[in-house]
XYZ file of C-alpha atoms in Angstrom:
410
model
C -20.434 11.779 13.775
C -17.775 9.070 14.169
C -15.558 8.503 11.116
C -14.959 4.972 10.316
C -11.259 3.701 10.963
C -8.659 4.204 8.257
C -6.521 1.354 9.618
C -7.226 -2.298 10.371
C -5.055 -4.739 11.976
C -5.432 -8.336 9.641
C -5.963 -11.551 11.532
C -3.918 -14.354 10.492
C -7.304 -14.987 7.391
C -6.717 -11.818 6.562
C -3.121 -12.047 6.113
C -3.517 -15.014 3.908
C -6.674 -13.531 2.044
C -4.250 -10.222 1.138
C -1.406 -12.341 -0.142
C -3.549 -14.290 -2.609
C -5.316 -10.975 -3.716
C -1.748 -9.552 -4.104
C -0.702 -12.134 -5.810
C -3.305 -11.784 -8.406
C -5.442 -14.815 -7.064
C -8.220 -13.043 -6.273
C -9.936 -9.552 -7.818
C -10.779 -8.104 -4.841
C -10.123 -8.292 -1.159
C -13.215 -8.630 0.726
C -13.287 -7.353 4.206
C -16.240 -5.714 6.455
C -13.684 -2.971 6.841
C -13.901 -1.642 3.595
C -15.452 2.232 3.868
C -15.422 4.946 1.123
C -12.227 5.978 2.093
C -8.917 4.178 1.794
C -7.760 1.464 4.745
C -4.332 0.903 5.922
C -3.574 -2.558 6.133
C -1.565 -3.493 9.115
C -0.187 -6.786 10.381
C 0.053 -7.599 14.235
C 3.298 -5.615 14.613
C 1.587 -2.751 13.100
C 3.842 -2.671 9.920
C 1.476 -1.302 6.833
C 1.168 -3.595 4.215
C -1.029 -2.224 1.645
C -3.755 0.330 1.211
C -7.452 -1.001 0.774
C -9.558 1.279 -1.769
C -13.372 1.502 -1.407
C -13.598 -0.778 -4.291
C -12.012 -3.528 -2.635
C -8.656 -3.423 -4.629
C -5.162 -3.225 -2.338
C -2.014 -1.576 -3.634
C 1.300 -3.233 -1.866
C 2.845 -0.731 1.006
C 5.418 -3.151 2.171
C 6.327 -7.219 1.526
C 4.471 -9.462 3.717
C 6.483 -11.250 6.435
C 7.920 -14.489 5.130
C 8.342 -17.145 7.082
C 10.209 -20.853 7.070
C 9.624 -24.138 6.093
C 8.192 -26.169 2.985
C 5.305 -24.523 2.530
C 7.236 -20.879 2.216
C 9.627 -22.329 -0.397
C 9.745 -19.394 -3.050
C 9.772 -21.986 -5.924
C 6.430 -23.182 -4.628
C 4.738 -20.288 -3.023
C 4.570 -17.560 -5.943
C 1.592 -15.315 -6.835
C -1.064 -16.577 -8.698
C 0.127 -14.345 -11.859
C 3.395 -15.825 -11.969
C 2.188 -19.401 -12.227
C -0.500 -18.511 -14.715
C 2.097 -16.924 -16.874
C 4.541 -19.765 -16.769
C 1.791 -22.307 -17.621
C 0.329 -20.340 -20.148
C 3.551 -19.569 -21.978
C 4.290 -23.340 -22.164
C 0.920 -24.281 -23.400
C -0.473 -21.796 -24.579
C -3.408 -19.605 -24.268
C -6.413 -21.868 -25.443
C -4.869 -25.290 -24.154
C -7.059 -27.274 -21.676
C -5.382 -26.965 -18.198
C -6.238 -28.988 -14.859
C -6.047 -27.686 -11.381
C -5.432 -30.500 -9.145
C -6.433 -29.162 -5.454
C -4.700 -31.123 -2.720
C -6.385 -30.122 0.605
C -5.938 -33.428 2.526
C -3.204 -36.159 2.491
C -3.667 -38.123 -0.777
C -3.926 -41.913 -0.810
C -2.728 -44.477 -3.382
C -6.357 -44.306 -5.117
C -5.797 -40.704 -5.701
C -1.856 -41.486 -6.782
C -3.119 -44.258 -9.118
C -6.126 -42.383 -10.846
C -3.611 -39.082 -12.019
C -2.863 -40.490 -15.279
C -6.215 -41.110 -15.507
C -7.068 -37.541 -14.672
C -3.979 -36.201 -16.777
C -5.206 -37.702 -19.659
C -6.119 -35.177 -22.430
C -5.150 -32.132 -20.713
C -2.121 -29.950 -21.745
C -1.000 -28.821 -18.356
C -2.113 -29.802 -14.815
C -1.459 -27.511 -12.005
C -1.024 -29.009 -8.041
C -2.373 -26.145 -5.792
C -2.055 -27.052 -1.926
C -3.537 -24.960 -0.061
C -1.649 -23.624 3.183
C -3.260 -21.168 5.943
C -1.058 -19.072 8.441
C -3.430 -20.209 11.501
C -2.297 -23.752 13.168
C -4.258 -26.315 11.860
C -6.330 -28.587 14.366
C -4.705 -31.278 16.025
C -4.104 -34.321 13.385
C -4.830 -32.486 10.421
C -2.348 -31.850 7.654
C -0.647 -28.386 8.119
C 0.803 -26.242 5.466
C 4.047 -27.746 5.652
C 2.767 -31.472 4.981
C 0.526 -30.258 1.982
C 3.576 -28.825 0.307
C 5.131 -32.051 0.884
C 2.176 -33.724 -0.474
C 1.364 -31.298 -3.632
C 5.103 -32.106 -4.895
C 4.472 -36.136 -4.513
C 1.388 -35.434 -6.638
C 3.211 -33.243 -9.161
C 6.174 -35.545 -9.295
C 3.953 -38.822 -9.779
C 2.181 -36.218 -12.576
C 5.457 -36.020 -14.205
C 6.489 -39.768 -13.829
C 3.122 -40.282 -15.848
C 4.645 -38.144 -18.807
C 2.239 -35.249 -17.824
C 3.152 -31.900 -17.749
C 2.983 -30.232 -14.108
C 3.690 -27.944 -11.701
C 2.892 -27.468 -8.157
C 1.936 -24.296 -5.802
C 1.020 -23.090 -2.487
C -1.949 -20.914 -2.168
C -2.829 -18.601 0.769
C -5.964 -19.196 1.881
C -8.058 -18.368 5.053
C -9.006 -20.976 6.912
C -12.231 -20.033 8.312
C -13.845 -16.561 7.897
C -17.024 -15.497 6.533
C -15.544 -14.527 3.442
C -13.883 -17.601 2.367
C -17.884 -18.327 1.101
C -16.504 -16.063 -1.656
C -13.721 -17.979 -2.789
C -14.660 -20.936 -5.182
C -11.832 -23.211 -5.911
C -13.146 -22.552 -9.790
C -11.873 -18.837 -9.452
C -8.904 -19.303 -7.955
C -7.803 -22.121 -10.351
C -8.696 -19.491 -13.430
C -6.373 -17.067 -11.741
C -3.552 -19.521 -11.389
C -4.230 -20.582 -15.223
C -6.318 -23.597 -15.125
C -9.537 -24.033 -16.887
C -11.325 -26.540 -14.372
C -10.480 -27.351 -10.671
C -10.873 -30.785 -9.352
C -10.287 -31.676 -5.552
C -7.838 -34.453 -5.354
C -9.743 -36.403 -2.297
C -13.037 -36.509 -4.099
C -11.418 -38.979 -6.317
C -11.265 -41.245 -3.461
C -13.116 -44.678 -3.596
C -15.845 -46.005 -0.958
C -13.672 -48.485 0.043
C -10.864 -45.956 0.833
C -13.465 -43.693 2.676
C -14.508 -46.621 4.807
C -11.198 -47.937 5.513
C -10.065 -44.370 6.575
C -13.240 -43.655 8.808
C -11.929 -46.849 10.331
C -8.472 -45.978 11.299
C -9.713 -43.934 14.855
C -11.261 -47.185 15.959
C -8.384 -49.737 14.950
C -6.176 -48.850 17.834
C -9.085 -49.333 20.584
C -10.636 -52.614 18.687
C -6.631 -54.062 18.841
C -6.738 -52.994 22.605
C -9.884 -54.394 23.305
C -9.095 -57.676 21.758
C -5.859 -57.983 23.641
C -6.793 -57.243 27.071
C -9.479 -58.026 29.371
C -12.516 -55.520 29.035
C -11.433 -53.905 32.923
C -7.580 -53.798 31.894
C -8.719 -52.634 28.463
C -10.403 -49.699 29.831
C -7.607 -48.567 31.820
C -5.227 -48.779 29.194
C -7.481 -46.522 27.087
C -7.834 -43.999 30.211
C -4.106 -43.927 30.833
C -3.291 -43.277 26.811
C -6.270 -40.671 27.064
C -3.915 -38.872 30.143
C -0.932 -39.598 28.498
C 1.361 -35.988 28.285
C 4.847 -35.501 27.576
C 6.240 -32.979 29.536
C 5.639 -29.176 28.657
C 8.013 -26.642 27.471
C 8.424 -23.045 27.393
C 10.858 -21.785 24.778
C 11.705 -17.896 25.469
C 13.085 -15.928 22.648
C 14.465 -12.657 23.801
C 15.931 -9.927 21.487
C 16.085 -6.296 20.388
C 12.989 -5.477 17.979
C 14.230 -6.806 14.290
C 16.559 -9.469 15.622
C 14.528 -12.045 14.318
C 13.468 -13.347 16.999
C 9.326 -13.353 15.816
C 10.614 -15.339 12.619
C 12.885 -17.801 14.182
C 9.645 -18.446 17.033
C 7.192 -18.728 14.020
C 9.419 -20.904 11.825
C 9.899 -23.165 15.376
C 6.398 -23.352 16.023
C 5.139 -24.074 12.600
C 7.647 -27.404 12.273
C 6.614 -28.580 15.910
C 3.099 -28.118 14.906
C 3.882 -29.988 11.404
C 5.326 -33.292 13.540
C 1.960 -33.289 15.370
C 3.489 -31.422 18.944
C 0.710 -29.397 20.097
C 2.383 -26.120 20.014
C 1.296 -22.554 20.946
C 3.389 -19.098 19.613
C 3.037 -16.019 22.038
C 4.715 -13.209 19.945
C 5.345 -9.989 21.839
C 3.489 -7.565 19.435
C 0.638 -9.836 19.147
C 0.281 -10.412 22.808
C 0.382 -6.695 23.254
C -2.850 -6.057 21.230
C -4.726 -8.632 23.361
C -3.439 -9.951 26.637
C -1.355 -6.817 27.166
C -3.460 -3.929 25.415
C -3.547 -0.913 27.351
C -0.100 -1.640 29.091
C 2.584 1.352 28.079
C 5.958 0.625 27.738
C 7.511 2.043 30.889
C 9.344 -0.235 32.767
C 6.523 -1.256 35.149
C 4.336 -2.056 31.873
C 7.047 -4.169 30.209
C 7.860 -6.343 33.330
C 4.156 -7.087 33.903
C 3.711 -7.955 30.144
C 6.566 -10.015 29.961
C 4.931 -12.051 33.283
C 1.813 -12.206 31.759
C 3.324 -14.009 28.821
C 5.106 -16.512 31.215
C 2.410 -16.810 32.957
C -0.087 -18.211 29.780
C 3.118 -20.058 28.678
C 3.541 -21.804 32.102
C -0.154 -22.898 31.527
C 0.576 -24.330 28.189
C 3.702 -26.313 29.455
C 1.633 -27.531 32.607
C -0.841 -29.389 30.280
C 1.613 -30.948 28.199
C 2.204 -28.673 25.456
C 4.992 -26.343 24.179
C 4.584 -22.308 23.847
C 6.960 -20.716 22.278
C 7.432 -16.823 22.904
C 8.995 -14.109 21.501
C 8.745 -10.863 23.324
C 11.388 -8.158 23.568
C 11.844 -9.325 27.331
C 14.876 -6.273 27.972
C 14.923 -6.780 31.641
C 16.882 -10.019 33.532
C 14.264 -9.561 36.012
C 11.270 -10.345 34.073
C 13.057 -13.016 31.932
C 14.012 -14.858 35.742
C 10.235 -14.588 36.664
C 9.257 -16.493 33.453
C 11.961 -19.068 33.998
C 10.457 -19.393 37.333
C 7.260 -20.069 36.318
C 7.714 -21.991 33.395
C 10.288 -24.497 35.409
C 7.521 -25.115 38.042
C 5.503 -26.248 35.411
C 7.942 -28.057 32.424
C 11.248 -27.333 30.928
C 12.427 -24.087 30.210
C 14.764 -23.280 27.467
C 16.140 -19.438 27.065
C 17.068 -18.337 23.396
C 19.089 -14.948 23.362
C 18.674 -13.607 19.608
C 22.079 -11.410 19.461
C 21.712 -9.728 16.519
C 23.438 -6.426 16.232
C 21.672 -3.192 16.983
C 22.776 -1.950 13.762
C 21.441 -4.854 11.852
C 18.014 -4.636 13.693
C 17.931 -1.008 12.403
C 18.547 -1.630 9.066
C 15.922 -4.176 8.811
C 13.195 -1.921 10.835
C 9.902 -2.393 8.396
C 8.124 0.260 10.510
C 10.651 2.878 10.786
C 11.006 2.809 14.721
C 14.463 3.025 15.453
C 14.386 6.145 13.495
C 11.321 7.966 15.047
C 13.562 6.587 18.539
C 16.643 8.467 17.648
C 14.359 11.664 16.715
C 13.050 11.470 19.937
C 9.521 10.931 18.786
C 9.022 7.669 20.820
C 10.389 7.109 24.618
C 11.876 4.528 26.090
C 12.695 2.271 23.222
C 14.697 -0.488 23.833
C 18.310 -0.200 22.636
C 18.138 3.414 22.076
C 16.574 5.377 25.008
C 15.959 2.219 27.205
C 18.258 -0.273 27.993
C 18.635 -4.000 27.076
C 19.982 -6.119 29.325
C 21.819 -9.100 27.666
C 21.161 -12.709 29.467
C 24.152 -14.303 31.150
C 21.669 -17.644 31.343
C 20.970 -18.353 27.831
C 20.678 -22.054 26.443
C 21.548 -20.870 23.079
C 22.862 -17.854 21.210
C 22.086 -17.223 17.557
C 22.824 -14.139 15.532
C 20.556 -14.017 12.558
C 23.062 -11.866 11.011
C 24.669 -14.565 10.275
C 22.742 -17.339 10.801
C 19.694 -18.661 8.347
C 15.987 -19.003 9.606
C 16.483 -22.721 9.016
C 19.675 -23.167 10.657
C 18.732 -21.120 13.633
C 15.649 -23.907 14.049
C 17.946 -26.593 14.222
C 20.086 -25.198 16.513
C 16.900 -24.794 18.988
C 15.762 -28.360 17.848
C 19.052 -29.617 18.897
C 18.508 -28.088 22.325
C 15.024 -29.365 22.786
């Protein structure tokens, strides 16, 4: 009889759920992988993050990786236990606390209604659900929701209410979300009840929002004769910007994935269609089954380059972050990308000793002990690029500054 798996690689939604659970936002970590034996939960890089017991409770093993952006601000992204303790220390255990959920951009209607909503309450906790998953085009993502929540908090403070804001890790789409009720999560964050702010919109505002998508088409129809208006609409639908591939290369632990994720999140937040192709995650899917000999590594990098070039061909931005240790593989990616659009090579040149000190999975120690063959930087060479458009050392450059430097090149 086959025993159930004791390791589970978490999806983006499940990482959100784990973070929410570990912070005290949910009593259990409900996954279909729960068995009668402990399950080690890992991220896509196979870093063990927590051990899930059969009762649905998880014990942390290593900290979850953090990214950049306003929705990762430590002052906002706090565990439910911390927020609850802060609120209840301020107002007492029996005072009435309201949670306002900001999951859509607040309109003037909602802002104008804040004083009435806060009346009679001892405090208001503004909750902004943020997901690791890239939001659909035109949808406000984690960075925007975090900024919107801060606007709501500041408006409440300006109206004389006691208010705080918190970013809540929230699975974007998975069956388990049916078990996550805002009332329950709000209670974990110290509130007695939850109210979705967008539910306070007037019907007039709802109607105006529904018409937004039609306004442009109506104006085009009014300005141009019908045949010309049809041409304008057709051209607008087919319009696209030049595609771009931003390709990060560097040693394991150099920080390239962290910077790449932060860059992709920032571009997404600005409405630019961005696809992130992280090296370890690609290994889980696109290149599953490949080894780590030179030929396999070159094939893995070429596959990443091919997918990135398809994204660029259709006007999108592909952000890739494999180790890509060999110059020949990087040259092939450049060739594919430049045939489709623009190519930017970023060398994350963090020193080897810093990468080893950061190693969350103990891979460098295993490689030095001979347990891992052909490990880049130890038993397999890393050919530093001499054609990089940008060189960043994350041991002396913050994630925010690194993203800014890449943006300046773009």
